[in-house]
Structures are given as structure tokens and as C-alpha cells.
Short mmCIF file of C-alpha atoms and ligand atoms in Angstrom, two decimals:
data_model
loop_
_atom_site.label_atom_id
_atom_site.label_comp_id
_atom_site.label_asym_id
_atom_site.label_seq_id
_atom_site.Cartn_x
_atom_site.Cartn_y
_atom_site.Cartn_z
CA MET A 684 55.96 9.20 -7.20
CA ARG A 685 58.10 7.27 -4.73
CA LEU A 686 56.71 7.30 -1.20
CA GLY A 687 57.22 5.29 1.97
CA ILE A 688 56.97 5.07 5.72
CA LEU A 689 59.86 5.14 8.18
CA GLY A 690 59.36 3.36 11.47
CA TYR A 691 60.76 0.64 13.67
CA PRO A 692 59.12 -1.78 13.38
CA VAL A 693 56.96 -0.87 10.41
CA GLY A 694 55.77 -4.25 9.11
CA HIS A 695 52.26 -3.94 10.58
CA SER A 696 51.57 -0.44 9.30
CA LEU A 697 48.28 0.03 7.43
CA SER A 698 49.66 3.05 5.53
CA PRO A 699 51.12 1.11 2.56
CA ALA A 700 47.70 -0.40 1.75
CA MET A 701 45.97 2.97 2.11
CA HIS A 702 48.45 4.96 0.00
CA ARG A 703 48.87 2.31 -2.71
CA ALA A 704 45.09 2.41 -3.12
CA ALA A 705 45.26 6.21 -3.33
CA LEU A 706 47.96 6.13 -6.03
CA ALA A 707 45.99 3.57 -8.03
CA ALA A 708 42.71 5.46 -7.70
CA ARG A 709 44.32 8.67 -8.96
CA GLY A 710 46.21 6.85 -11.77
CA ILE A 711 49.57 8.05 -10.41
CA ALA A 712 52.57 5.86 -11.25
CA GLY A 713 54.37 5.36 -7.97
CA SER A 714 55.14 3.22 -4.97
CA TYR A 715 54.75 3.31 -1.20
CA GLU A 716 57.33 1.23 0.65
CA PRO A 717 57.59 0.21 4.28
CA LEU A 718 61.12 1.32 5.24
CA GLU A 719 62.15 -0.31 8.49
CA THR A 720 64.55 2.16 10.06
CA PRO A 721 66.30 1.59 13.39
CA PRO A 722 66.79 4.96 15.14
CA GLU A 723 70.56 4.83 14.68
CA ARG A 724 70.05 4.56 10.88
CA LEU A 725 67.60 7.45 10.63
CA ALA A 726 70.10 10.08 9.40
CA GLU A 727 71.27 7.77 6.63
CA ARG A 728 67.67 6.96 5.65
CA ILE A 729 66.76 10.63 5.50
CA GLU A 730 69.53 11.16 2.92
CA GLU A 731 68.03 8.30 0.83
CA VAL A 732 64.68 10.06 1.03
CA ARG A 733 66.29 13.34 -0.08
CA ARG A 734 67.84 11.63 -3.12
CA GLY A 735 64.95 9.50 -4.33
CA PHE A 736 61.56 10.04 -2.66
CA ARG A 737 58.77 12.58 -3.08
CA GLY A 738 57.89 12.06 0.54
CA VAL A 739 57.51 9.74 3.49
CA ASN A 740 55.41 9.20 6.56
CA VAL A 741 57.22 8.83 9.87
CA THR A 742 55.97 6.70 12.72
CA VAL A 743 56.99 5.31 16.12
CA PRO A 744 59.71 5.76 17.42
CA LEU A 745 61.02 8.33 14.92
CA LYS A 746 58.41 11.13 14.88
CA GLU A 747 60.34 13.30 17.35
CA ARG A 748 63.85 12.21 16.37
CA VAL A 749 63.40 13.24 12.74
CA LEU A 750 62.97 16.98 13.43
CA PRO A 751 66.67 17.99 13.59
CA LEU A 752 67.39 16.13 10.35
CA LEU A 753 64.95 18.17 8.24
CA ASP A 754 65.55 21.45 6.40
CA GLU A 755 62.31 22.99 7.59
CA VAL A 756 59.57 22.07 10.04
CA VAL A 757 56.22 23.86 9.73
CA PRO A 758 55.16 25.78 12.86
CA ALA A 759 52.38 23.38 13.91
CA ALA A 760 54.68 20.35 13.73
CA ARG A 761 57.37 22.31 15.58
CA ALA A 762 54.92 23.20 18.36
CA ILE A 763 53.65 19.62 18.63
CA GLY A 764 57.24 18.40 18.56
CA ALA A 765 56.49 15.59 16.12
CA VAL A 766 56.60 15.14 12.34
CA ASN A 767 54.57 12.37 10.71
CA THR A 768 54.87 13.54 7.07
CA VAL A 769 57.91 14.72 5.12
CA VAL A 770 57.63 16.40 1.73
CA ASN A 771 60.67 16.59 -0.56
CA GLU A 772 60.63 19.92 -2.42
CA GLY A 773 63.51 19.56 -4.87
CA GLY A 774 65.94 18.25 -2.26
CA ARG A 775 64.62 20.35 0.63
CA LEU A 776 62.88 18.19 3.22
CA ILE A 777 59.89 19.82 4.92
CA GLY A 778 58.31 18.30 8.04
CA HIS A 779 54.55 18.43 8.66
CA ASN A 780 52.20 17.01 11.26
CA THR A 781 48.98 15.76 9.67
CA ASP A 782 47.83 13.92 12.83
CA ALA A 783 46.43 17.16 14.29
CA PRO A 784 44.27 18.25 11.33
CA GLY A 785 43.49 14.58 10.62
CA PHE A 786 42.08 14.21 14.12
CA LEU A 787 39.87 17.27 13.65
CA ARG A 788 38.59 16.00 10.31
CA SER A 789 37.67 12.68 11.94
CA LEU A 790 35.66 14.53 14.62
CA GLU A 791 33.91 16.59 11.98
CA GLU A 792 33.06 13.49 10.00
CA ALA A 793 31.64 11.78 13.10
CA GLY A 794 29.50 14.86 13.87
CA VAL A 795 31.21 15.49 17.22
CA GLU A 796 29.95 18.64 18.96
CA GLY A 797 30.60 20.28 22.30
CA SER A 798 32.99 22.56 24.12
CA ARG A 799 34.76 20.59 26.86
CA ALA A 800 37.18 17.71 26.26
CA LEU A 801 39.30 15.43 28.42
CA VAL A 802 42.39 14.00 26.74
CA LEU A 803 43.96 10.92 28.33
CA GLY A 804 47.69 10.69 27.63
CA ALA A 805 50.62 13.03 27.06
CA GLY A 806 52.68 11.30 24.37
CA GLY A 807 53.09 12.30 20.74
CA ALA A 808 49.49 11.52 19.78
CA ALA A 809 48.08 13.41 22.79
CA ARG A 810 50.20 16.44 21.87
CA ALA A 811 48.72 16.49 18.36
CA VAL A 812 45.19 16.11 19.76
CA VAL A 813 45.60 18.85 22.39
CA TYR A 814 47.15 21.18 19.80
CA ALA A 815 44.22 20.55 17.45
CA LEU A 816 41.45 20.84 20.05
CA THR A 817 42.73 23.99 21.77
CA ARG A 818 43.14 25.74 18.43
CA ALA A 819 39.65 24.64 17.39
CA GLY A 820 38.24 26.41 20.47
CA TRP A 821 37.71 23.48 22.83
CA GLU A 822 38.34 23.80 26.56
CA VAL A 823 40.82 20.97 27.08
CA ALA A 824 41.73 19.06 30.23
CA VAL A 825 44.60 16.56 30.23
CA TRP A 826 45.29 13.57 32.43
CA ASN A 827 48.36 11.34 32.13
CA ARG A 828 49.81 8.51 34.24
CA THR A 829 53.11 10.40 34.46
CA ARG A 830 52.06 13.79 35.73
CA ALA A 831 55.27 15.63 34.80
CA ARG A 832 54.71 14.81 31.15
CA ALA A 833 51.16 16.21 31.28
CA GLU A 834 52.47 19.34 33.02
CA ARG A 835 54.93 19.90 30.20
CA LEU A 836 52.26 19.33 27.59
CA VAL A 837 49.85 21.93 28.99
CA ALA A 838 52.66 24.43 29.59
CA GLU A 839 53.70 24.15 25.95
CA LEU A 840 50.40 23.63 24.14
CA GLY A 841 47.56 24.88 26.34
CA GLY A 842 44.76 23.19 28.20
CA ARG A 843 44.93 22.40 31.91
CA LEU A 844 45.70 19.44 34.14
CA ALA A 845 42.78 17.31 35.25
CA SER A 846 41.92 14.26 37.30
CA PRO A 847 40.15 11.28 35.69
CA GLU A 848 37.05 12.11 37.79
CA GLU A 849 36.56 15.25 35.70
CA ALA A 850 35.59 12.99 32.83
CA ARG A 851 31.99 13.17 34.14
CA GLU A 852 31.79 16.83 33.19
CA VAL A 853 32.96 16.75 29.57
CA ASP A 854 31.36 16.41 26.13
CA LEU A 855 34.28 14.58 24.57
CA LEU A 856 36.66 11.93 25.93
CA VAL A 857 39.77 11.06 23.94
CA ASN A 858 41.97 8.06 24.65
CA ALA A 859 45.37 9.17 23.35
CA THR A 860 47.26 6.64 25.49
CA SER A 861 48.34 3.29 24.11
CA VAL A 862 46.23 1.47 26.73
CA GLY A 863 44.05 -1.06 24.90
CA LEU A 864 46.53 -1.50 22.04
CA GLY A 865 46.53 -5.22 21.32
CA ASP A 866 44.64 -5.89 24.56
CA PRO A 867 40.82 -5.91 24.41
CA SER A 868 40.62 -6.17 28.23
CA ALA A 869 42.58 -2.99 29.04
CA THR A 870 41.01 0.44 29.38
CA PRO A 871 42.49 3.82 30.33
CA LEU A 872 39.44 5.00 32.32
CA PRO A 873 37.05 3.18 34.69
CA ALA A 874 33.56 3.08 33.20
CA GLU A 875 32.11 4.80 36.34
CA CYS A 876 33.96 7.94 35.29
CA PHE A 877 32.21 8.32 31.93
CA PRO A 878 29.91 11.29 31.40
CA PRO A 879 26.19 10.55 30.91
CA ARG A 880 26.28 11.64 27.26
CA GLY A 881 28.68 12.89 24.60
CA TYR A 882 31.44 11.30 22.57
CA ALA A 883 34.34 8.93 23.18
CA VAL A 884 37.18 8.73 20.67
CA ASP A 885 39.85 6.06 20.88
CA LEU A 886 43.04 6.63 18.89
CA VAL A 887 43.88 2.95 19.34
CA TYR A 888 42.59 1.04 16.30
CA LYS A 889 43.95 -2.45 17.04
CA PRO A 890 41.49 -3.80 18.01
CA LEU A 891 38.95 -1.50 16.39
CA ARG A 892 36.37 -2.04 19.16
CA THR A 893 38.38 -1.40 22.29
CA ARG A 894 37.03 -1.89 25.78
CA PHE A 895 37.03 1.91 26.16
CA LEU A 896 34.68 2.27 23.17
CA ARG A 897 32.47 -0.69 24.15
CA GLU A 898 31.96 0.69 27.66
CA ALA A 899 31.38 4.20 26.33
CA GLU A 900 28.63 2.89 24.07
CA GLU A 901 27.07 0.88 26.90
CA ARG A 902 26.86 4.13 28.87
CA GLY A 903 25.10 5.92 26.01
CA LEU A 904 28.02 7.80 24.49
CA VAL A 905 28.75 7.93 20.77
CA ALA A 906 31.90 5.87 20.11
CA VAL A 907 34.37 6.94 17.43
CA ASP A 908 37.21 4.58 16.53
CA GLY A 909 40.78 5.48 15.52
CA LEU A 910 40.49 4.60 11.84
CA GLY A 911 39.02 8.02 11.06
CA MET A 912 42.14 9.81 12.28
CA LEU A 913 44.36 7.32 10.46
CA LEU A 914 42.42 7.88 7.24
CA TRP A 915 42.40 11.67 7.41
CA GLN A 916 46.05 12.09 8.43
CA GLY A 917 46.84 9.94 5.40
CA ALA A 918 44.53 11.91 3.13
CA ILE A 919 46.17 15.21 4.11
CA ALA A 920 49.65 13.69 3.57
CA PHE A 921 48.61 12.41 0.14
CA GLU A 922 47.41 15.89 -0.83
CA LEU A 923 50.73 17.41 0.27
CA TRP A 924 52.72 14.96 -1.88
CA SER A 925 50.50 14.81 -4.96
CA GLY A 926 48.77 18.19 -5.04
CA GLU A 927 45.58 16.27 -5.79
CA ALA A 928 42.44 15.68 -3.74
CA ALA A 929 42.77 12.43 -1.80
CA PRO A 930 40.52 9.58 -3.03
CA ILE A 931 38.87 9.12 0.36
CA SER A 932 36.59 6.27 -0.60
CA ALA A 933 39.41 4.13 -2.04
CA MET A 934 41.64 4.89 0.95
CA ARG A 935 38.91 4.02 3.45
CA SER A 936 38.11 0.72 1.71
CA ALA A 937 41.78 -0.24 1.64
CA LEU A 938 42.14 0.55 5.35
CA HIS A 939 39.10 -1.52 6.26
CA ALA A 940 40.33 -4.41 4.15
CA ALA A 941 43.81 -4.21 5.68
CA ILE A 942 42.51 -4.15 9.24
CA THR A 943 39.97 -6.91 8.83
CA GLY A 944 42.34 -8.95 6.66
CA GLY A 945 39.63 -9.21 4.00
CA ASP A 946 39.30 -7.96 0.46
CA SER A 947 38.77 -4.32 -0.31
CA HIS A 948 35.03 -3.69 -0.51
CA PRO A 949 33.28 -0.90 -2.37
CA SER A 950 32.37 1.95 -0.05
CA ARG A 951 28.90 3.44 0.09
CA GLU A 952 30.24 6.93 -0.68
P1 LIG B 602 53.61 7.46 23.19
O1 LIG B 602 54.23 8.76 22.81
O2 LIG B 602 54.45 6.29 23.50
O3 LIG B 602 52.64 7.77 24.46
C1 LIG B 602 52.00 6.72 25.13
C2 LIG B 602 51.00 7.28 26.11
O4 LIG B 602 50.28 6.20 26.70
C3 LIG B 602 51.63 8.06 27.27
O5 LIG B 602 50.74 9.08 27.67
C4 LIG B 602 51.75 6.97 28.34
O6 LIG B 602 51.76 7.48 29.65
C5 LIG B 602 50.45 6.25 28.12
N1 LIG B 602 50.49 4.88 28.65
C6 LIG B 602 51.18 3.82 28.15
N2 LIG B 602 50.96 2.73 28.92
C7 LIG B 602 50.13 3.11 29.92
C8 LIG B 602 49.51 2.43 31.03
N3 LIG B 602 49.73 1.13 31.23
N4 LIG B 602 48.68 3.14 31.82
C9 LIG B 602 48.44 4.44 31.61
N5 LIG B 602 48.99 5.14 30.58
C10 LIG B 602 49.81 4.48 29.75
O7 LIG B 602 52.59 6.96 22.06
P2 LIG B 602 51.78 7.86 21.00
O8 LIG B 602 52.57 7.99 19.76
O9 LIG B 602 51.31 9.09 21.71
O10 LIG B 602 50.54 6.91 20.66
C11 LIG B 602 49.51 6.65 21.59
C12 LIG B 602 48.45 5.77 20.94
O11 LIG B 602 47.80 6.47 19.88
C13 LIG B 602 49.02 4.49 20.29
O12 LIG B 602 48.16 3.42 20.57
C14 LIG B 602 49.00 4.80 18.81
O13 LIG B 602 48.82 3.62 18.02
C15 LIG B 602 47.77 5.68 18.71
N6 LIG B 602 47.80 6.59 17.54
C16 LIG B 602 46.77 6.50 16.65
C17 LIG B 602 46.73 7.35 15.58
C18 LIG B 602 45.58 7.25 14.62
O14 LIG B 602 45.71 7.76 13.50
N7 LIG B 602 44.48 6.67 15.01
C19 LIG B 602 47.75 8.31 15.38
C20 LIG B 602 48.79 8.37 16.31
C21 LIG B 602 48.80 7.50 17.39
P3 LIG B 602 53.17 7.81 30.40
O15 LIG B 602 53.56 9.18 29.94
O16 LIG B 602 52.81 7.75 31.82
O17 LIG B 602 54.15 6.74 29.98
#
């Protein structure tokens, strides 16, 4: 089963480690290749996928650009406007978005409960999160640096516009911006704005303990890092390609090893 990930750049992706571990754990002969793909080469790459791959993941900056090149895009991915998983069904390429259900699975796993959420950001990740939360019955407020982008998001996907001050009133805060990525001193929300209790989820997972999560914990919130979403979006993609249950424990261990740079360790599951 030949698999891969299209992105630009793609060298630092954790997906190859996670999916190679999944293939090995299920005893499936196959490969998962990082396929560096500049945007202007995407159409050509998609034809390679059609000829020789069972499927691929798609990451920055290609998740939106890939839609017109596919034969079918499932309704959720179409609504979100981003495809992160392509399945090749006998030469027909079908686009899915596993970020949205992956995000919900990560909340479930972390025991997140409540009814009101504030999502920071309005990019591709925020769109998947707002799609998932609104459909799961949450009341969703959205704040983004560029207001017009947030306006478009809520008009298309639901939820309402909010100010950062409204963070005090919610049960769940989600950082779906890239603030904090590679910078442990940056945070998308001043700590004074945090609610007195509830949950804070950061989609950024490099570093794993962001300032946003550290400050949330200091204020008494439960902090949930972005590896859960990464794991579950990958697990759902693996199930779409292989038709088999994803080996969660092996995938989680491989992700932890890849992010800490250490050896894969046996999970407690
Ligand atoms: P994107 O489409 O480029 O969107 C970036 C978002 O961050 C926009 O809302 C942007 O606001 C905001 N932003 C960037 N710099 C900012 C700043 N200095 N101050 C305030 N806001 C700022 O990116 P994306 O694909 O949505 O990804 C967002 C983050 O989620 C990335 O860190 C990515 O790694 C992470 N992610 C994680 C997972 C996971 O599985 N854990 C999955 C997907 C994405 P403007 O609109 O104002 O520019």
C-alpha cells in the first residue's frame, strides 16, 4: 500500500513516522513517503498519485489548492474548503477532511465537556474546528486577527464573531492560529482573558507545551495539546486507506518518539 504526504515543505512532518508505524503494526506491506510538492507542481503530482498510490495526506500550503484537482470531494471537506486526505478508488481520487473528526476524537479522549467554545483563528485549521464543534452541538464564538476572514468563516460554517474578552465566559478555548508555532514566548490570548475553569486546546504541537497551554494550566484550566488531533486525523485517514482499525497505540508511540527525537516507547494502552 503506497502512501505519502504532499506539502511544501514537508521534511518536518511527523506523519511518515506515525503511518509507517501503523503499516508495520498491522503487517501491511507498504510505504509512506514525504513528497515535497511546490504548488506549481501539484497537478503533476496528483497524476502520480492517481497512477501509483492508494492515498496521500495533504498539508500546508496545498490543502485548499488540491480541491479542483480531485474527482470527488466529500461534503464535509467541501464545506470546510480543505482536503487533508485523498483516497484513490481505482483511479478516482476522493478528497476527505479528517482534521474535523480527528479534533472531536481528541476532545472526547481528553474528557472535554461543556457547551460554549471560543475558537481563535480563521485559517484552514480553524475552519475544520468550527465545522466540527458546531455540528457537535457547541455554541461557537470566533475571533481572528483579520476580521474579514472570521466574518467569512461564520457566514459559511456557523458560529458567531466574538472579541477576545468573551473568553472569560466559555468552557473551551481553542488556539487554531499558528501563534506559538516554534516560539515558546508567543501566545494568541493574554492570560487575563482566560476563564476561571474549563479546557484549553492548542492545535500547535511544536513546542508541545506552548505558552498558551502553560498559562491555561496556571489558571486552573485543563490543557490539551495538539498531538491528539494529529494522532486522530491520522488514524481516521489510515482507516480510509486500509479498511482496518488504526493501531492507535503504535501510532501514538511513534508520534511521541518523533516529536521528542527519542526512541519509540511502549504505550500504557
Ligand atoms: P493558516 O490557514 O495559515 O491560518 C493561520 C491562522 O493564524 C490565521 O487565523 C491567522 O490570522 C493566524 N495568525 C498567524 N499569525 C498571527 C499573529 N501573529 N497574530 C494573530 N494571529 C495570527 O494555518 P492553519 O492551517 O489554519 O494552521 C494553524 C495552526 O494549526 C498551525 O500552527 C498548524 O500547525 C496547526 N494545525 C495543527 C493540527 C493538528 O493536528 N494538531 C492540524 C492542522 C493545523 P490572519 O487571518 O489574521 O492571518
